[in-house]
PDB file of C-alpha atoms and ligand atoms in Angstrom:
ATOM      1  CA  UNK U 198       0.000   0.000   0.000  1.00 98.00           C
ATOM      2  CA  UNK U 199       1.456   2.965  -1.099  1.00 98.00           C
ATOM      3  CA  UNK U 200      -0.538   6.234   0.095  1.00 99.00           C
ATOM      4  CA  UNK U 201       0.596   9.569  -0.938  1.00 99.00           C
ATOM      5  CA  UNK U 202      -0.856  12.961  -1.592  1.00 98.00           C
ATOM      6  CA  UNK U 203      -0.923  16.507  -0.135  1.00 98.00           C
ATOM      7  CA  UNK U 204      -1.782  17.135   4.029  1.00 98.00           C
ATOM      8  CA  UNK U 205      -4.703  18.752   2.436  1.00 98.00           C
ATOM      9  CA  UNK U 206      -6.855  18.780  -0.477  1.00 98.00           C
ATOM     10  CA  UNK U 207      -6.201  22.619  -1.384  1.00 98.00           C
ATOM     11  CA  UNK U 208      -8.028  23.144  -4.883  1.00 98.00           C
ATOM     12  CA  UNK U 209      -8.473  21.509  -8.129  1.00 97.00           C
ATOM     13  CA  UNK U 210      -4.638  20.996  -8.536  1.00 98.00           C
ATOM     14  CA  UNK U 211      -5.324  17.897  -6.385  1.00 98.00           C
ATOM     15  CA  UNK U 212      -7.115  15.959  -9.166  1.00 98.00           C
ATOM     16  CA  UNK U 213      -3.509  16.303 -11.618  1.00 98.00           C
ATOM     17  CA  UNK U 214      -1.403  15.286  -8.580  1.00 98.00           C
ATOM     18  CA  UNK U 215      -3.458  12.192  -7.946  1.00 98.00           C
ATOM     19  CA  UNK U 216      -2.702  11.123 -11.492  1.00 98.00           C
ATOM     20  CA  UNK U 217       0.940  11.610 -11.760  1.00 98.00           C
ATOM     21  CA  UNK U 218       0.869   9.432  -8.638  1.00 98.00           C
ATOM     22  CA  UNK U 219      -1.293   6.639  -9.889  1.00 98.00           C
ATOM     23  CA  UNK U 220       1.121   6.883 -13.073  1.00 98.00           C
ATOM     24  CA  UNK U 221       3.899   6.286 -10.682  1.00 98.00           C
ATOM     25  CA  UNK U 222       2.366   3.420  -8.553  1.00 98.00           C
ATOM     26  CA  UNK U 223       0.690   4.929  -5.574  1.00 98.00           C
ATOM     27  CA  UNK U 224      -1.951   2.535  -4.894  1.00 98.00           C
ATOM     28  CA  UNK U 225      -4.588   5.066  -2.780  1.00 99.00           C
ATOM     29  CA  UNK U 226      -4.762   9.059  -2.932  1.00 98.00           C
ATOM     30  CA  UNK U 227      -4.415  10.796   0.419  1.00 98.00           C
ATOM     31  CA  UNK U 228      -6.058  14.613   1.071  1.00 98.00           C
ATOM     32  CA  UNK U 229      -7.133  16.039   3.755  1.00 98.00           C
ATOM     33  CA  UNK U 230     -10.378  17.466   4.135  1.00 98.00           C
ATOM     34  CA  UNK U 231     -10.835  18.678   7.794  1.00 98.00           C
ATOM     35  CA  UNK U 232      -7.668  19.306   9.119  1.00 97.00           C
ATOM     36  CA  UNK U 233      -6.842  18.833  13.060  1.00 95.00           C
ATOM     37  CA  UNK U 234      -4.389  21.681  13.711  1.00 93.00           C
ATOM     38  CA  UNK U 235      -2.448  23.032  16.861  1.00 91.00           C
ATOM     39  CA  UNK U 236      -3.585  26.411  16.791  1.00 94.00           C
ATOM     40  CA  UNK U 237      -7.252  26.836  16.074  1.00 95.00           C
ATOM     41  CA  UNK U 238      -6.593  30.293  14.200  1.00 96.00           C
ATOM     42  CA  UNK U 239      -4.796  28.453  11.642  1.00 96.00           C
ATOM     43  CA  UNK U 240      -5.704  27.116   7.862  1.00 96.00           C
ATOM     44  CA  UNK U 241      -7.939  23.768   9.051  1.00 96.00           C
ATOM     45  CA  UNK U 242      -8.390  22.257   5.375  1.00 97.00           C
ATOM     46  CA  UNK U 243     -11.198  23.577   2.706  1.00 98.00           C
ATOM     47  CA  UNK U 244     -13.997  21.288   4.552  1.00 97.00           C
ATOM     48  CA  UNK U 245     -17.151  20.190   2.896  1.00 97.00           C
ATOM     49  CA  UNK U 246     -15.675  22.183  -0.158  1.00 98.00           C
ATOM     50  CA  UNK U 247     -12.775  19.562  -0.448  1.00 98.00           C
ATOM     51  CA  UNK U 248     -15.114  16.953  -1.394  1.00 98.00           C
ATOM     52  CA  UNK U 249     -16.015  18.234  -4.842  1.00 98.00           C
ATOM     53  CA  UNK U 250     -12.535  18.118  -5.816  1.00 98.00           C
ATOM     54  CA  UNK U 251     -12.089  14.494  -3.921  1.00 98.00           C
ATOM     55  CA  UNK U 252     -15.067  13.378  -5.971  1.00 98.00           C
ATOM     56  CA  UNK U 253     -13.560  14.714  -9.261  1.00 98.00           C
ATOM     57  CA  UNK U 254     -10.254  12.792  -8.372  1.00 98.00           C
ATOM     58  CA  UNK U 255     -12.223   9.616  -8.256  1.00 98.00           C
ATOM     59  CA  UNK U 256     -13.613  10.261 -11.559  1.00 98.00           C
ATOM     60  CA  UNK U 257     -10.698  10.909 -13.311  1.00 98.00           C
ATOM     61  CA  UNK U 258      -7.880   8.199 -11.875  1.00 98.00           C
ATOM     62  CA  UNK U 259     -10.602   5.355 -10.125  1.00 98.00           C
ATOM     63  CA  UNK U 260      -8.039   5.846  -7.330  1.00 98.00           C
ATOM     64  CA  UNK U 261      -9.245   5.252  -3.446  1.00 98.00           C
ATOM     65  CA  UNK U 262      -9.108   8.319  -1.328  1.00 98.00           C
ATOM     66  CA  UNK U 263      -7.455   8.217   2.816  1.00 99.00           C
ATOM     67  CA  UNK U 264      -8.849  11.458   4.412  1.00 98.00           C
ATOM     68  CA  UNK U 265      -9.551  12.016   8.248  1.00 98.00           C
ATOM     69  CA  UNK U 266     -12.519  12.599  10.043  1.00 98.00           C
ATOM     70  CA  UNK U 267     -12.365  13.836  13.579  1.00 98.00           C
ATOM     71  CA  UNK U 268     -16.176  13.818  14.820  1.00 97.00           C
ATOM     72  CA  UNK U 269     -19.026  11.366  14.046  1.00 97.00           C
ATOM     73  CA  UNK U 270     -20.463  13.943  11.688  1.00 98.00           C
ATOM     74  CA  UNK U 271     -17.735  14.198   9.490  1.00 98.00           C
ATOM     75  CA  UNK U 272     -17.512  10.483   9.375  1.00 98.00           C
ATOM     76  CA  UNK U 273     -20.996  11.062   7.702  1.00 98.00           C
ATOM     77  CA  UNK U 274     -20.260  13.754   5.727  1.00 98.00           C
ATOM     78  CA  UNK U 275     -17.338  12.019   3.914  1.00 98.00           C
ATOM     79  CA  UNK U 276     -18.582   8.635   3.668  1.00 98.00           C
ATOM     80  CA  UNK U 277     -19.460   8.395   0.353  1.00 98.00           C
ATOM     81  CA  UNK U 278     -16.177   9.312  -0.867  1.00 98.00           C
ATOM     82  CA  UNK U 279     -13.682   8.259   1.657  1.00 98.00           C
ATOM     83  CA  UNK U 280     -12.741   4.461   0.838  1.00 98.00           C
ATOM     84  CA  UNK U 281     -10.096   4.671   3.673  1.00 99.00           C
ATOM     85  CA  UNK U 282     -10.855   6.648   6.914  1.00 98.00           C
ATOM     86  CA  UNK U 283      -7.916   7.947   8.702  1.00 98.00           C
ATOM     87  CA  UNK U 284      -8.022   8.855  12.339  1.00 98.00           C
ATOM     88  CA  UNK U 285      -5.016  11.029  13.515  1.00 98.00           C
ATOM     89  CA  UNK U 286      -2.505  11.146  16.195  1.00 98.00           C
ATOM     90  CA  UNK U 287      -3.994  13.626  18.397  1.00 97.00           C
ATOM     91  CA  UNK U 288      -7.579  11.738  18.309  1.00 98.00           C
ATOM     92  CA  UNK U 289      -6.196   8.132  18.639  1.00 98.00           C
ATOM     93  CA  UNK U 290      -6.952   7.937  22.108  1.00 98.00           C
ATOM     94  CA  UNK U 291     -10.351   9.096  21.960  1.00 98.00           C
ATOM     95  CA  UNK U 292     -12.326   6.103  22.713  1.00 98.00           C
ATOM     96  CA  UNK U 293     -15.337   7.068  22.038  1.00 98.00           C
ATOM     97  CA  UNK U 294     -14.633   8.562  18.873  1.00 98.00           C
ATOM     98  CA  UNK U 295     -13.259   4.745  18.146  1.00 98.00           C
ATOM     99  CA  UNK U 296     -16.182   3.198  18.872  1.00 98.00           C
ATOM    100  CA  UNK U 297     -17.977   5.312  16.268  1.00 98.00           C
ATOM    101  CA  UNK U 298     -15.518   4.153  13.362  1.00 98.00           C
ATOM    102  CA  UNK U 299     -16.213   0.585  14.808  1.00 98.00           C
ATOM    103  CA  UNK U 300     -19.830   1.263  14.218  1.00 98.00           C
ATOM    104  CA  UNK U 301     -19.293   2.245  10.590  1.00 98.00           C
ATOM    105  CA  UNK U 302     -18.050  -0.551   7.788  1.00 98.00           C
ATOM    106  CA  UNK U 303     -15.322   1.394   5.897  1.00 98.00           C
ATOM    107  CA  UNK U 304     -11.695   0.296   6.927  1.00 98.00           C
ATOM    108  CA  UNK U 305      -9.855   2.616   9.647  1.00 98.00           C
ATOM    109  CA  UNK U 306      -5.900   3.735   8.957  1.00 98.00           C
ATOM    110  CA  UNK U 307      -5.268   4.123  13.323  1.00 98.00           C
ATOM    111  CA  UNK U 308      -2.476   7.015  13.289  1.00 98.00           C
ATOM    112  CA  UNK U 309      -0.273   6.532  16.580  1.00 98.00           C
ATOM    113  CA  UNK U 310      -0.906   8.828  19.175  1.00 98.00           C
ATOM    114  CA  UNK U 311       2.431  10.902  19.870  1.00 97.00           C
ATOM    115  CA  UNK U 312       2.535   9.684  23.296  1.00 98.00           C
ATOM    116  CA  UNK U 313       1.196   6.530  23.237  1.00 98.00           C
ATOM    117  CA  UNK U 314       3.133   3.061  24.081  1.00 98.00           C
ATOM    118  CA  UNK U 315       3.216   0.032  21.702  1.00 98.00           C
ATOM    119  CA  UNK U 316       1.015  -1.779  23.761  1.00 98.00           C
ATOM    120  CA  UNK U 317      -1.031   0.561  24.724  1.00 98.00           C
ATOM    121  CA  UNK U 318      -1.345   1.400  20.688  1.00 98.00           C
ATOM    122  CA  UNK U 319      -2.425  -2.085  20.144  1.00 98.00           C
ATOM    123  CA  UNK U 320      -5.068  -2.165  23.087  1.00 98.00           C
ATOM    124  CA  UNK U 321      -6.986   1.058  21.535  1.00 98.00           C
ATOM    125  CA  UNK U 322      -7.587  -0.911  18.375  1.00 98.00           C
ATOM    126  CA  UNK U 323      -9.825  -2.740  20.538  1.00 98.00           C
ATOM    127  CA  UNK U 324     -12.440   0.464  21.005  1.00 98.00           C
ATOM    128  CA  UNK U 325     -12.939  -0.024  17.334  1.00 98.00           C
ATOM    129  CA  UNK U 326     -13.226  -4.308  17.108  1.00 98.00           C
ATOM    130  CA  UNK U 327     -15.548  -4.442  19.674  1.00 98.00           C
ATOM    131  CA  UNK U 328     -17.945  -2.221  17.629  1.00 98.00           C
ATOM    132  CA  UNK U 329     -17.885  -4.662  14.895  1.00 98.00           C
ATOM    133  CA  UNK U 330     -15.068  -3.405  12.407  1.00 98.00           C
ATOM    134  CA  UNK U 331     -12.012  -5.558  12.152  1.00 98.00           C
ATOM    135  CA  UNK U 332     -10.430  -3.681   9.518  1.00 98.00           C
ATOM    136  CA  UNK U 333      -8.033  -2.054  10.905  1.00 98.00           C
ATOM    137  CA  UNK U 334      -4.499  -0.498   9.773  1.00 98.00           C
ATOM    138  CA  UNK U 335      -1.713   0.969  12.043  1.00 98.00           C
ATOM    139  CA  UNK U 336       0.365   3.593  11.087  1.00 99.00           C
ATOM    140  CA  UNK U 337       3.491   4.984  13.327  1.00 99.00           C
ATOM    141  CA  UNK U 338       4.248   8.803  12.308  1.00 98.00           C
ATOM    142  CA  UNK U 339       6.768   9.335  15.351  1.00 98.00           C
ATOM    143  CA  UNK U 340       6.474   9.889  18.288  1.00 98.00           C
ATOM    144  CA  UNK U 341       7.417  12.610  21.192  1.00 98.00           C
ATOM    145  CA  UNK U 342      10.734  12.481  22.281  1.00 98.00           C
ATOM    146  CA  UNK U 343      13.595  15.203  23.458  1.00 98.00           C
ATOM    147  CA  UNK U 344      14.561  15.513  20.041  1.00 98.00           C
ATOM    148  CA  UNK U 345      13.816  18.715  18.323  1.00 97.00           C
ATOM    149  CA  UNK U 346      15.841  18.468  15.204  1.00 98.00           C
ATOM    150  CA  UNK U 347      13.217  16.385  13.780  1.00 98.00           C
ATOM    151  CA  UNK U 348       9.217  16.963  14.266  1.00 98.00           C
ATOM    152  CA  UNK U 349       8.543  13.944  15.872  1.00 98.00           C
ATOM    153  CA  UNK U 350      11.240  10.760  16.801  1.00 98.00           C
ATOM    154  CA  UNK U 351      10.055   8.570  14.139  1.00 98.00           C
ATOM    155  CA  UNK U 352       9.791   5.014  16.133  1.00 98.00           C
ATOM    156  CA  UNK U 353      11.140   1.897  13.514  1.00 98.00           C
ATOM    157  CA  UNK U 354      10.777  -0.286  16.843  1.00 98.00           C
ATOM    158  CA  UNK U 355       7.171  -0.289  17.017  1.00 98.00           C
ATOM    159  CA  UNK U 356       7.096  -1.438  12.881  1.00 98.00           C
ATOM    160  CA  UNK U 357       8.982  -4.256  14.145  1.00 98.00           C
ATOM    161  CA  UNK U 358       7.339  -4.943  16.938  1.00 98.00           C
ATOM    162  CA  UNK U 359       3.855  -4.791  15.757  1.00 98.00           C
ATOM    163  CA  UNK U 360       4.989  -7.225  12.776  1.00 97.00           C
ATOM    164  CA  UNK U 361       6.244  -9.562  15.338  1.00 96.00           C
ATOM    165  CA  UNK U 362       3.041  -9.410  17.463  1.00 96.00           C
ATOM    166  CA  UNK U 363      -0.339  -8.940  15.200  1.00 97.00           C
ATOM    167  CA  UNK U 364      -1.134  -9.532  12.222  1.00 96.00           C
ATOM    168  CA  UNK U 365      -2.982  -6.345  11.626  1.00 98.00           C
ATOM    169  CA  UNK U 366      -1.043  -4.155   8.802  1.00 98.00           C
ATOM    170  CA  UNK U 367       1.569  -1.432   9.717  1.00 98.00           C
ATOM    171  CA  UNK U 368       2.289   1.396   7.351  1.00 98.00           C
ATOM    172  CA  UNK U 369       4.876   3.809   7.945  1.00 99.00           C
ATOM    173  CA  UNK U 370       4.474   7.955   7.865  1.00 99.00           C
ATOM    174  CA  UNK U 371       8.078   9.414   6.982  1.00 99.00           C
ATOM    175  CA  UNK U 372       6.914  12.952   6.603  1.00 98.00           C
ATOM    176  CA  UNK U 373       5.071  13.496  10.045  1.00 98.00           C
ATOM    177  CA  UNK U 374       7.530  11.199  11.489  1.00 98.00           C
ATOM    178  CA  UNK U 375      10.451  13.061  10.060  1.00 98.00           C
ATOM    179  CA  UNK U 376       8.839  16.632   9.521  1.00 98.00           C
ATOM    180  CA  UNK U 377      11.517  16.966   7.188  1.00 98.00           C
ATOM    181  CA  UNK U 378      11.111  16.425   3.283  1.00 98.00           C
ATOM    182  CA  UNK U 379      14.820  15.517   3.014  1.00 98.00           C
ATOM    183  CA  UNK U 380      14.645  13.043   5.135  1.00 98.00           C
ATOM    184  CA  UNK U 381      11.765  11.144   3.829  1.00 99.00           C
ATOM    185  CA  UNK U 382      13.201   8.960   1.629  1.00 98.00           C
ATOM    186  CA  UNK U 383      15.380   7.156   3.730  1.00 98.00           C
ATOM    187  CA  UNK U 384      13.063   6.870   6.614  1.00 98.00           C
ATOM    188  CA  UNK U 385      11.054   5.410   3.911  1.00 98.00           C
ATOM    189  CA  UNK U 386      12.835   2.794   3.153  1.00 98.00           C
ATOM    190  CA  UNK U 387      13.562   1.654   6.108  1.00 98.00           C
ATOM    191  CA  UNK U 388      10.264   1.493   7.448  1.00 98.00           C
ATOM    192  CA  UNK U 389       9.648  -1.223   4.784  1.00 98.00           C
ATOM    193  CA  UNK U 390      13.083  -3.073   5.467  1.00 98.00           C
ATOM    194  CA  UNK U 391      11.692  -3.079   9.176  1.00 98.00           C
ATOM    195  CA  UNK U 392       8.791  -4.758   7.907  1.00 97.00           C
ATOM    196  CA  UNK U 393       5.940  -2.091   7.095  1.00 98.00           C
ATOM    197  CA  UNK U 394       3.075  -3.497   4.754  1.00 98.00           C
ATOM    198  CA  UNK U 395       3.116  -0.006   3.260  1.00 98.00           C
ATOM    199  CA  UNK U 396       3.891   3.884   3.250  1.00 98.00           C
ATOM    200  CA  UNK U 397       1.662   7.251   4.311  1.00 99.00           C
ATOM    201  CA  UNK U 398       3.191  10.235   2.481  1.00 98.00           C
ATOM    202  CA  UNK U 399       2.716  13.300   1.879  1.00 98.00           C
ATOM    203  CA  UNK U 400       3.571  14.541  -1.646  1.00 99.00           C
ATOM    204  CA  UNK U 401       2.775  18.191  -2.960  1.00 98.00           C
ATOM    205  CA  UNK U 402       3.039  19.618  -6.636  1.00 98.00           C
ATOM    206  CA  UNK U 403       4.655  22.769  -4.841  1.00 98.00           C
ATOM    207  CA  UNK U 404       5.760  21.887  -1.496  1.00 98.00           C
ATOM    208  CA  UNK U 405       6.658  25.538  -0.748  1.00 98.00           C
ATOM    209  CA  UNK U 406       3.289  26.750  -1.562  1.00 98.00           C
ATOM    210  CA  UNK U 407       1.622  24.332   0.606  1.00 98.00           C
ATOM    211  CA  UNK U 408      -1.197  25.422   3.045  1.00 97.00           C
ATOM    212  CA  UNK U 409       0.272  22.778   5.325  1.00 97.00           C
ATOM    213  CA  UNK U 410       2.889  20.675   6.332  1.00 97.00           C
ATOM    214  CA  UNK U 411       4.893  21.823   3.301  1.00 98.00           C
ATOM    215  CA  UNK U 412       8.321  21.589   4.728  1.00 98.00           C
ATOM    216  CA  UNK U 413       7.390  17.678   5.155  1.00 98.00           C
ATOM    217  CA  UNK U 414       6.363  17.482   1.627  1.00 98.00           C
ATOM    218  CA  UNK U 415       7.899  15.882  -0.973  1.00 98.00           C
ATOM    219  CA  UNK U 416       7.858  16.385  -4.617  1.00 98.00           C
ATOM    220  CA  UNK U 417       6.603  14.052  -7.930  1.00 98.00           C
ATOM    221  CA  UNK U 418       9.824  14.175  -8.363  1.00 98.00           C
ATOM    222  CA  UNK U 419      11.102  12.663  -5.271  1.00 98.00           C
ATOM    223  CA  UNK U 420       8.253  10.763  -4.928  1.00 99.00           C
ATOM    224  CA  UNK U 421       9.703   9.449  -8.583  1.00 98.00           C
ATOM    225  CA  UNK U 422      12.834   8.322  -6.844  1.00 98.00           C
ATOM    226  CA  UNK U 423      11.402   6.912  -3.605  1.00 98.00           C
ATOM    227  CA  UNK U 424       9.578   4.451  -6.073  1.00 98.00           C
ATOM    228  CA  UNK U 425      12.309   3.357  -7.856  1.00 98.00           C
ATOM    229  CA  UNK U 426      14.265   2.689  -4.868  1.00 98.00           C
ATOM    230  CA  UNK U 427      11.494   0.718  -3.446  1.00 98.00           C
ATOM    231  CA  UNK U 428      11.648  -1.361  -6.913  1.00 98.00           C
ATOM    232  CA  UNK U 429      15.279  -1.890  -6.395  1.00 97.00           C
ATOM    233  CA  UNK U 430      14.600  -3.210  -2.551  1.00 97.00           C
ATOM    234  CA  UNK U 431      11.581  -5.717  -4.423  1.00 96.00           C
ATOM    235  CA  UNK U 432      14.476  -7.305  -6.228  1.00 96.00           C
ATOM    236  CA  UNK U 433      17.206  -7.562  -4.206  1.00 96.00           C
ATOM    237  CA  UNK U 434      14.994  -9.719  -2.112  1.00 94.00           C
ATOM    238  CA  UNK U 435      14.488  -8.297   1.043  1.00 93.00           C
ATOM    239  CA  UNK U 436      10.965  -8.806   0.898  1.00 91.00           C
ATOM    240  CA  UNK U 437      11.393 -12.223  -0.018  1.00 87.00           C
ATOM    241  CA  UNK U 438       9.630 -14.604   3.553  1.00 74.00           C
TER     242      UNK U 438
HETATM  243  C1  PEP K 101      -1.830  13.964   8.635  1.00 66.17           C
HETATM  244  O1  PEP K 101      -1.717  12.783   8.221  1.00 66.17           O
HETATM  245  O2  PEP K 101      -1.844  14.957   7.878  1.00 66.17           O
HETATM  246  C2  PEP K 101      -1.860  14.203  10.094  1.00 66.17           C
HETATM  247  C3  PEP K 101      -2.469  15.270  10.621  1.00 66.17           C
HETATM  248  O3  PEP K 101      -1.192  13.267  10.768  1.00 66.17           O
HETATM  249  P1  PEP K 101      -1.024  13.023  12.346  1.00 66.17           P
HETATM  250  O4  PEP K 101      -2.389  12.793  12.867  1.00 66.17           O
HETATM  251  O5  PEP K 101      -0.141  11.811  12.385  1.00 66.17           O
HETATM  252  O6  PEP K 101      -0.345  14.251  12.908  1.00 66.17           O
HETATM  253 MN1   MN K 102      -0.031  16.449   7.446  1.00 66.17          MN
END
C-alpha cells in the first residue's frame, strides 16, 4: 500500500497530482479534508468544499481516497467518498470517537498517538473491534521524544514490533515522522526493510506553496525516486519470507 498525496486537499490541482501518482504506482490518494491543527486560528483544510474536488479525483484516476474525520459527523459527511478513513494522532486515544468508526463498515488507517506506548497502541484498536469493524491499519508517524531536530522521533521499533506481534497491517508515515522532506526517503525505506506493509506520504506539486505541512512534503519528483528505490529493494529480495 502505497498512500501519498498533499496534508490537504487545497483546490483543483489535487485531481492532476493524484494522477501523476497513480502513473507512478501509488496505490490510494491521500487529502485532507478537515484538518486537526495546533492552533485553532490556523488554515484547518477547505472542509465540505474539499469533497467536490475528492469526488472529481475519483472520476478521473478510479483511485481510493485516505482522508480524516475527527467527529461522528464528518464520518458522515465524507462517507461516500472516503474508501479509507484515517483517524489522527492527536484523536487516537479518543475512545469514544473509536467506537464510532467501529460502528461504521469502511476500513480505519489508526495514526499513533504521539505519546502513546506500543502496547497501549495495540489495546486502543480494541475500542474499534468491539464495535464490529475488524479492519483495521496501524500507522506509526513518530512519536514525542527530546529531540527537536526532527518533528517527531520517528519510532522503527514499534514497525517491528507490531509485525512480530499482530497480524494487523503497519504502514509507515516518513513525513510526520520526520517533519523533514529531506529526510523522507530514507526513513522510507527503512520502514519497509523493518517490515511495514506499506507507506503514508505526503507529496505536494509545490511543497513551498503548501497550506500545510509543506516543509514535510515531498515532490513528484522525489516521490519518482522513492519508487524506484522501493523497486530496487523488491528485487534484491528483502521482501522475499
Ligand atoms: C496527517 O496525516 O496529515 C496528520 C495530521 O497526521 P497526524 O495525525 O499523524 O499528525
Ligand atoms: Mn499532514
Amino acid at each position: 500500500m502505497i498512500i501519498a498525496g498533499p496534508c490537504a486537499i487545497e483546490g483543483k490541482e489535487f485531481v492532476d497530482l493524484a494522477k501523476q501518482l497513480k502513473s507512478l504506482g501509488a496505490t490510494h490518494i491521500r487529502g485532507g479534508v478537515f484538518k486537526p491543527r495546533t492552533s485553532p486560528h490556523r488554515w484547518a483544510g477547505l472542509g465540505t468544499d474539499a469533497i467536490k474536488w475528492a469526488v472529481e479525483m475519483k472520476e478521473q484516476t478510479g483511485m481510493p481516497l485516505v482522508a480524516e474525520a475527527m467527529h461522528w459527523k464528518q464520518i458522515e459527511q465524507l462517507y461516500d467518498v472516503v474508501d479509507i478513513f484515517q483517524i489522527g494522532s492527536r484523536n487516537q486515544t479518543d475512545s469514544e470517537l473509536l467506537r464510532d468508526f467501529g460502528r461504521q463498515d469502511k476500513p480505519v488507517l489508526l495514526k499513533r498517538g504521539m505519546a502513546t506506548s506500543i502496547e497501549e497502541f495495540l489495546m486502543y484498536t480494541e475500542y474499534i473491534r468491539v464495535e464490529g469493524n475488524n479492519k483495521i491499519i496501524l500507522c506509526e508517524r513518530g512519536i514525542r521524544t527530546f529531540e527537536t531536530y526532527t518533528r517527531n522521533t520517528f519510532d522503527i521499533n514499534c514497525i517491528a514490533a507490531v509485525r512480530k506481534i499482530t497480524k494487523m497491517p503497519i504502514l509507515a508515515d516518513p513525513s510526520h515522522g520526520t517533519g523533514r522532506a529531506e529526510l523522507v526517503i530514507p526513513i522510507a525505506l527503512a520502514g519497509l526493510v523493518a517490515g511495514a506493509d506499506g507507506l503514508l506520504i505526503e507529496v505536494h506539486n509545490n511543497p513551498v506553496l503548501a497550506k500545510t505541512d509543506g516543509r514535510q512534503s515531498i515532490t513528484v519528483e522525489e516521490f519518482k525516486i522513492l519508487m524506484g528505490k522501493i523497486e530496487k529493494l523488491k528485487q534484491s529480495g528483502v521482501f522475499d519470507e
